[in-house]
Amino acid sequence: PNESSRFSLRPPPIMRRGMYGGRQGRQVQVDPRRAQEFAQSLQALDLPPIHVALYRGTTGFAKKFPVTTFFWCAGLALMLFVSGMAVSEEADEEFGRLIESAQVENKAVEVLELKVGQQSQRYYSTQGFLGFSCNSACQTEKSKLAVLEVALKAAKLDQFKALSAAKSQVGVWSVYAVQEARDLFWGTFAKGKAFAKRASMWDLLFAGLNSMGRDEGLASFVVRFLFQVLINFTLGLIGALIAFIWYLWDVIRAYQPDPLTAFISFIVFAVAATSMVATYLLLLYGTVASTAYMMVRAVANSARIEGGGAPGGPRANLADGSGPGA
């Protein structure tokens, strides 16, 4: 019989091991031709160091999108280093006096909010099964709740007018307005991160349960989970940015600026918030991308060293008879 029929050059089948141990029944055959092509492609890669790649990528983006880069840098500088304009002593004193006088409206809102909460509990306790029915007692409690809600709405309007009269003394570019906008941003930003963390925790739990019966390795599981974490933080922070912009106009309107000043301040605050969110997301994605880049570069350098520094390597030269001494 032919010798080639007795001995096979194909590599033995590889038994894949699942994420939680135990050999799987499926066998994976390695294609030698594709493996060789992959090794040659790694040898052909000439990836620069990570700091060089970051510099080239940053400068390339800045040259291609100069306007976007300018607004991003300006917004980030405003968010980190600008604290607003100082107000005069007279305006500061008048602002403090009006804020102190607005405590009456603030107290009225607090009392009505407490009453609305208590009345809501009484109303829901008188409802029928799952809230599908409401008898006469329930209707009475519902009417009382409606009256309190109308009173609370009127009290909040009086509170806004009292606080707006005080804030109009300092202006929308003052340290008070900038600090209020900054507090609003960081509050919504923290809520967005909290949403992303909760979503990632649940994703980790369900992903672990789903992987117990799947033929999935640990590396694949980690990559899939990291990708899901990036998506969660992207959704959470973009949602936080949208919420900040939604509430920002009420903050600006309370300082009673003229229409042009209100529009400009809205754009400036929105650009600063967008730049901060973009920076945070860039750091997240950049960390993951940089780690993957350094791993690929290390593998490519190792393949190039084993191949002798050339795509074909010394073994390829010996194989075709072009090596030394041929």
GROMACS .gro file of C-alpha atoms in nm:
model
  326
    1PRO     CA    1   0.000   0.000   0.000
    2ASN     CA    2   0.099   0.360  -0.056
    3GLU     CA    3   0.287   0.521   0.233
    4SER     CA    4   0.076   0.838   0.207
    5SER     CA    5  -0.237   0.635   0.271
    6ARG     CA    6  -0.092   0.490   0.590
    7PHE     CA    7   0.026   0.812   0.746
    8SER     CA    8  -0.184   1.125   0.750
    9LEU     CA    9  -0.024   1.469   0.773
   10ARG     CA   10  -0.338   1.628   0.911
   11PRO     CA   11  -0.313   1.742   1.274
   12PRO     CA   12  -0.516   1.549   1.529
   13PRO     CA   13  -0.861   1.686   1.612
   14ILE     CA   14  -0.879   1.936   1.895
   15MET     CA   15  -1.131   1.882   2.171
   16ARG     CA   16  -1.268   2.214   2.285
   17ARG     CA   17  -1.317   2.266   2.656
   18GLY     CA   18  -1.620   2.457   2.775
   19MET     CA   19  -1.612   2.758   3.002
   20TYR     CA   20  -1.706   2.557   3.310
   21GLY     CA   21  -1.487   2.254   3.240
   22GLY     CA   22  -1.564   1.924   3.077
   23ARG     CA   23  -1.482   1.823   2.724
   24GLN     CA   24  -1.739   1.901   2.460
   25GLY     CA   25  -1.844   1.647   2.207
   26ARG     CA   26  -1.776   1.868   1.906
   27GLN     CA   27  -1.436   1.841   1.737
   28VAL     CA   28  -1.268   2.130   1.554
   29GLN     CA   29  -1.035   2.059   1.264
   30VAL     CA   30  -0.750   2.305   1.205
   31ASP     CA   31  -0.695   2.397   0.841
   32PRO     CA   32  -0.313   2.406   0.787
   33ARG     CA   33  -0.342   2.638   0.486
   34ARG     CA   34  -0.546   2.895   0.673
   35ALA     CA   35  -0.319   2.868   0.976
   36GLN     CA   36  -0.018   2.936   0.755
   37GLU     CA   37  -0.191   3.232   0.590
   38PHE     CA   38  -0.278   3.374   0.930
   39ALA     CA   39   0.081   3.335   1.049
   40GLN     CA   40   0.211   3.509   0.736
   41SER     CA   41  -0.034   3.795   0.781
   42LEU     CA   42   0.087   3.843   1.139
   43GLN     CA   43   0.447   3.844   1.019
   44ALA     CA   44   0.362   4.111   0.761
   45LEU     CA   45   0.213   4.346   1.020
   46ASP     CA   46   0.436   4.639   1.110
   47LEU     CA   47   0.250   4.798   1.400
   48PRO     CA   48   0.415   5.099   1.568
   49PRO     CA   49   0.431   5.135   1.946
   50ILE     CA   50   0.110   5.235   2.121
   51HIS     CA   51   0.215   5.596   2.187
   52VAL     CA   52   0.307   5.644   1.822
   53ALA     CA   53  -0.026   5.499   1.708
   54LEU     CA   54  -0.216   5.726   1.951
   55TYR     CA   55  -0.026   6.031   1.830
   56ARG     CA   56  -0.090   5.950   1.465
   57GLY     CA   57  -0.456   5.880   1.526
   58THR     CA   58  -0.508   6.198   1.730
   59THR     CA   59  -0.330   6.426   1.484
   60GLY     CA   60  -0.507   6.261   1.191
   61PHE     CA   61  -0.849   6.315   1.348
   62ALA     CA   62  -0.766   6.676   1.436
   63LYS     CA   63  -0.659   6.750   1.078
   64LYS     CA   64  -0.964   6.580   0.930
   65PHE     CA   65  -1.218   6.731   1.173
   66PRO     CA   66  -1.072   7.063   1.296
   67VAL     CA   67  -1.406   7.219   1.395
   68THR     CA   68  -1.513   6.918   1.601
   69THR     CA   69  -1.172   6.905   1.769
   70PHE     CA   70  -1.189   7.277   1.854
   71PHE     CA   71  -1.534   7.253   2.013
   72TRP     CA   72  -1.432   6.942   2.205
   73CYS     CA   73  -1.120   7.107   2.349
   74ALA     CA   74  -1.307   7.430   2.425
   75GLY     CA   75  -1.593   7.247   2.597
   76LEU     CA   76  -1.355   7.035   2.802
   77ALA     CA   77  -1.160   7.344   2.912
   78LEU     CA   78  -1.484   7.519   3.011
   79MET     CA   79  -1.600   7.219   3.213
   80LEU     CA   80  -1.271   7.174   3.399
   81PHE     CA   81  -1.134   7.526   3.447
   82VAL     CA   82  -1.411   7.788   3.417
   83SER     CA   83  -1.608   7.867   3.731
   84GLY     CA   84  -1.809   8.169   3.619
   85MET     CA   85  -1.787   8.544   3.665
   86ALA     CA   86  -1.764   8.699   4.008
   87VAL     CA   87  -2.058   8.919   4.106
   88SER     CA   88  -2.044   9.258   4.270
   89GLU     CA   89  -2.084   9.297   4.644
   90GLU     CA   90  -2.419   9.475   4.608
   91ALA     CA   91  -2.558   9.206   4.377
   92ASP     CA   92  -2.432   8.935   4.608
   93GLU     CA   93  -2.601   9.090   4.908
   94GLU     CA   94  -2.930   9.135   4.720
   95PHE     CA   95  -2.908   8.775   4.598
   96GLY     CA   96  -2.861   8.647   4.951
   97ARG     CA   97  -3.147   8.859   5.086
   98LEU     CA   98  -3.392   8.736   4.819
   99ILE     CA   99  -3.283   8.377   4.864
  100GLU     CA  100  -3.350   8.409   5.236
  101SER     CA  101  -3.696   8.554   5.172
  102ALA     CA  102  -3.773   8.264   4.935
  103GLN     CA  103  -3.753   8.022   5.225
  104VAL     CA  104  -4.125   8.075   5.280
  105GLU     CA  105  -4.203   7.939   4.934
  106ASN     CA  106  -3.956   7.656   4.981
  107LYS     CA  107  -4.121   7.554   5.308
  108ALA     CA  108  -4.467   7.562   5.148
  109VAL     CA  109  -4.348   7.331   4.869
  110GLU     CA  110  -4.195   7.087   5.119
  111VAL     CA  111  -4.516   7.073   5.324
  112LEU     CA  112  -4.734   7.018   5.018
  113GLU     CA  113  -4.501   6.749   4.880
  114LEU     CA  114  -4.529   6.563   5.209
  115LYS     CA  115  -4.909   6.592   5.204
  116VAL     CA  116  -4.926   6.473   4.842
  117GLY     CA  117  -4.716   6.168   4.929
  118GLN     CA  118  -4.933   6.078   5.224
  119GLN     CA  119  -5.254   6.133   5.029
  120SER     CA  120  -5.123   5.917   4.744
  121GLN     CA  121  -5.072   5.628   4.986
  122ARG     CA  122  -5.424   5.667   5.121
  123TYR     CA  123  -5.567   5.680   4.770
  124TYR     CA  124  -5.384   5.368   4.648
  125SER     CA  125  -5.478   5.179   4.965
  126THR     CA  126  -5.850   5.232   4.893
  127GLN     CA  127  -5.830   5.103   4.537
  128GLY     CA  128  -5.959   4.761   4.446
  129PHE     CA  129  -5.768   4.458   4.329
  130LEU     CA  130  -5.470   4.573   4.118
  131GLY     CA  131  -5.629   4.918   4.096
  132PHE     CA  132  -5.904   4.810   3.854
  133SER     CA  133  -6.190   4.932   4.075
  134CYS     CA  134  -6.251   5.243   4.284
  135ASN     CA  135  -6.551   5.275   4.515
  136SER     CA  136  -6.693   5.594   4.669
  137ALA     CA  137  -6.425   5.612   4.939
  138CYS     CA  138  -6.160   5.572   4.673
  139GLN     CA  139  -6.315   5.851   4.465
  140THR     CA  140  -6.313   6.081   4.769
  141GLU     CA  141  -5.944   6.018   4.830
  142LYS     CA  142  -5.875   6.070   4.460
  143SER     CA  143  -6.046   6.411   4.468
  144LYS     CA  144  -5.843   6.514   4.771
  145LEU     CA  145  -5.522   6.408   4.592
  146ALA     CA  146  -5.616   6.612   4.285
  147VAL     CA  147  -5.671   6.924   4.499
  148LEU     CA  148  -5.334   6.881   4.670
  149GLU     CA  149  -5.157   6.831   4.338
  150VAL     CA  150  -5.306   7.156   4.204
  151ALA     CA  151  -5.195   7.337   4.519
  152LEU     CA  152  -4.845   7.186   4.489
  153LYS     CA  153  -4.817   7.299   4.128
  154ALA     CA  154  -4.912   7.656   4.225
  155ALA     CA  155  -4.666   7.649   4.517
  156LYS     CA  156  -4.384   7.535   4.287
  157LEU     CA  157  -4.465   7.819   4.049
  158ASP     CA  158  -4.443   8.071   4.336
  159GLN     CA  159  -4.116   7.911   4.445
  160PHE     CA  160  -3.971   7.941   4.095
  161LYS     CA  161  -4.071   8.309   4.075
  162ALA     CA  162  -3.915   8.386   4.414
  163LEU     CA  163  -3.590   8.207   4.331
  164SER     CA  164  -3.583   8.357   3.982
  165ALA     CA  165  -3.610   8.707   4.128
  166ALA     CA  166  -3.303   8.634   4.338
  167LYS     CA  167  -3.104   8.471   4.057
  168SER     CA  168  -3.175   8.757   3.818
  169GLN     CA  169  -2.956   8.978   4.039
  170VAL     CA  170  -2.640   8.781   3.956
  171GLY     CA  171  -2.692   8.672   3.594
  172VAL     CA  172  -2.653   8.353   3.397
  173TRP     CA  173  -2.272   8.385   3.367
  174SER     CA  174  -2.219   8.421   3.742
  175VAL     CA  175  -2.046   8.168   3.963
  176TYR     CA  176  -2.386   8.071   4.102
  177ALA     CA  177  -2.533   7.986   3.762
  178VAL     CA  178  -2.224   7.797   3.645
  179GLN     CA  179  -2.210   7.599   3.969
  180GLU     CA  180  -2.580   7.514   3.945
  181ALA     CA  181  -2.536   7.392   3.588
  182ARG     CA  182  -2.227   7.194   3.689
  183ASP     CA  183  -2.413   7.032   3.981
  184LEU     CA  184  -2.698   6.940   3.747
  185PHE     CA  185  -2.455   6.780   3.504
  186TRP     CA  186  -2.266   6.576   3.762
  187GLY     CA  187  -2.593   6.463   3.916
  188THR     CA  188  -2.726   6.327   3.586
  189PHE     CA  189  -2.379   6.191   3.503
  190ALA     CA  190  -2.373   5.991   3.827
  191LYS     CA  191  -2.719   5.851   3.752
  192GLY     CA  192  -2.605   5.745   3.405
  193LYS     CA  193  -2.303   5.561   3.547
  194ALA     CA  194  -2.520   5.397   3.811
  195PHE     CA  195  -2.753   5.272   3.538
  196ALA     CA  196  -2.459   5.130   3.342
  197LYS     CA  197  -2.320   4.953   3.650
  198ARG     CA  198  -2.656   4.794   3.735
  199ALA     CA  199  -2.710   4.685   3.375
  200SER     CA  200  -2.359   4.537   3.359
  201MET     CA  201  -2.416   4.346   3.684
  202TRP     CA  202  -2.734   4.189   3.548
  203ASP     CA  203  -2.564   4.117   3.214
  204LEU     CA  204  -2.283   3.937   3.396
  205LEU     CA  205  -2.533   3.730   3.592
  206PHE     CA  206  -2.743   3.624   3.294
  207ALA     CA  207  -2.441   3.579   3.067
  208GLY     CA  208  -2.289   3.341   3.322
  209LEU     CA  209  -2.612   3.141   3.341
  210ASN     CA  210  -2.645   3.126   2.963
  211SER     CA  211  -2.283   3.016   2.917
  212MET     CA  212  -2.321   2.714   3.143
  213GLY     CA  213  -2.479   2.511   2.866
  214ARG     CA  214  -2.287   2.660   2.573
  215ASP     CA  215  -1.959   2.567   2.411
  216GLU     CA  216  -1.789   2.898   2.496
  217GLY     CA  217  -1.438   2.959   2.618
  218LEU     CA  218  -1.338   3.199   2.891
  219ALA     CA  219  -1.174   3.444   2.649
  220SER     CA  220  -1.488   3.463   2.435
  221PHE     CA  221  -1.699   3.519   2.746
  222VAL     CA  222  -1.475   3.803   2.869
  223VAL     CA  223  -1.471   3.976   2.530
  224ARG     CA  224  -1.848   3.953   2.498
  225PHE     CA  225  -1.898   4.089   2.849
  226LEU     CA  226  -1.658   4.381   2.792
  227PHE     CA  227  -1.843   4.469   2.475
  228GLN     CA  228  -2.171   4.468   2.667
  229VAL     CA  229  -2.020   4.691   2.937
  230LEU     CA  230  -1.916   4.944   2.673
  231ILE     CA  231  -2.268   4.946   2.532
  232ASN     CA  232  -2.419   4.995   2.878
  233PHE     CA  233  -2.195   5.290   2.960
  234THR     CA  234  -2.258   5.443   2.618
  235LEU     CA  235  -2.635   5.424   2.662
  236GLY     CA  236  -2.621   5.541   3.024
  237LEU     CA  237  -2.400   5.843   2.961
  238ILE     CA  238  -2.580   5.949   2.644
  239GLY     CA  239  -2.908   5.925   2.835
  240ALA     CA  240  -2.755   6.135   3.115
  241LEU     CA  241  -2.646   6.396   2.860
  242ILE     CA  242  -2.994   6.412   2.712
  243ALA     CA  243  -3.146   6.452   3.060
  244PHE     CA  244  -2.900   6.731   3.142
  245ILE     CA  245  -2.984   6.922   2.824
  246TRP     CA  246  -3.354   6.871   2.893
  247TYR     CA  247  -3.333   7.029   3.241
  248LEU     CA  248  -3.070   7.287   3.147
  249TRP     CA  249  -3.318   7.531   2.997
  250ASP     CA  250  -3.506   7.561   3.328
  251VAL     CA  251  -3.180   7.649   3.501
  252ILE     CA  252  -3.101   7.919   3.245
  253ARG     CA  253  -3.456   8.055   3.242
  254ALA     CA  254  -3.448   8.103   3.620
  255TYR     CA  255  -3.173   8.368   3.582
  256GLN     CA  256  -3.394   8.574   3.346
  257PRO     CA  257  -3.138   8.647   3.072
  258ASP     CA  258  -3.226   8.815   2.743
  259PRO     CA  259  -3.302   8.578   2.452
  260LEU     CA  260  -2.959   8.609   2.290
  261THR     CA  261  -2.772   8.553   2.615
  262ALA     CA  262  -2.998   8.261   2.701
  263PHE     CA  263  -2.930   8.095   2.365
  264ILE     CA  264  -2.554   8.145   2.386
  265SER     CA  265  -2.534   8.019   2.744
  266PHE     CA  266  -2.742   7.714   2.651
  267ILE     CA  267  -2.503   7.629   2.366
  268VAL     CA  268  -2.195   7.684   2.583
  269PHE     CA  269  -2.321   7.466   2.869
  270ALA     CA  270  -2.438   7.194   2.628
  271VAL     CA  271  -2.104   7.188   2.445
  272ALA     CA  272  -1.914   7.162   2.775
  273ALA     CA  273  -2.131   6.873   2.892
  274THR     CA  274  -2.103   6.694   2.557
  275SER     CA  275  -1.724   6.729   2.562
  276MET     CA  276  -1.705   6.576   2.909
  277VAL     CA  277  -1.923   6.280   2.815
  278ALA     CA  278  -1.726   6.228   2.493
  279THR     CA  279  -1.398   6.235   2.688
  280TYR     CA  280  -1.522   5.973   2.935
  281LEU     CA  281  -1.641   5.743   2.655
  282LEU     CA  282  -1.317   5.793   2.461
  283LEU     CA  283  -1.120   5.688   2.768
  284LEU     CA  284  -1.332   5.374   2.805
  285TYR     CA  285  -1.312   5.274   2.440
  286GLY     CA  286  -0.948   5.380   2.418
  287THR     CA  287  -0.851   5.160   2.713
  288VAL     CA  288  -1.010   4.853   2.556
  289ALA     CA  289  -0.875   4.932   2.208
  290SER     CA  290  -0.524   5.001   2.340
  291THR     CA  291  -0.519   4.670   2.527
  292ALA     CA  292  -0.629   4.482   2.215
  293TYR     CA  293  -0.376   4.672   2.003
  294MET     CA  294  -0.084   4.587   2.233
  295MET     CA  295  -0.185   4.220   2.238
  296VAL     CA  296  -0.202   4.204   1.857
  297ARG     CA  297   0.129   4.386   1.829
  298ALA     CA  298   0.296   4.145   2.072
  299VAL     CA  299   0.165   3.844   1.877
  300ALA     CA  300   0.277   3.998   1.546
  301ASN     CA  301   0.626   4.069   1.679
  302SER     CA  302   0.652   3.716   1.812
  303ALA     CA  303   0.545   3.570   1.478
  304ARG     CA  304   0.794   3.794   1.297
  305ILE     CA  305   1.078   3.681   1.524
  306GLU     CA  306   0.992   3.314   1.475
  307GLY     CA  307   0.973   3.372   1.101
  308GLY     CA  308   1.315   3.531   1.085
  309GLY     CA  309   1.194   3.889   1.038
  310ALA     CA  310   1.060   3.833   0.685
  311PRO     CA  311   0.710   3.737   0.571
  312GLY     CA  312   0.835   3.407   0.438
  313GLY     CA  313   1.106   3.351   0.698
  314PRO     CA  314   1.419   3.137   0.661
  315ARG     CA  315   1.217   2.817   0.659
  316ALA     CA  316   1.030   2.932   0.348
  317ASN     CA  317   1.364   3.014   0.177
  318LEU     CA  318   1.502   2.670   0.260
  319ALA     CA  319   1.185   2.507   0.135
  320ASP     CA  320   1.207   2.661  -0.215
  321GLY     CA  321   1.582   2.604  -0.245
  322SER     CA  322   1.681   2.971  -0.229
  323GLY     CA  323   1.845   2.956   0.113
  324PRO     CA  324   2.216   2.964   0.190
  325GLY     CA  325   2.418   2.696   0.023
  326ALA     CA  326   2.148   2.621  -0.235
   0.00000   0.00000   0.00000
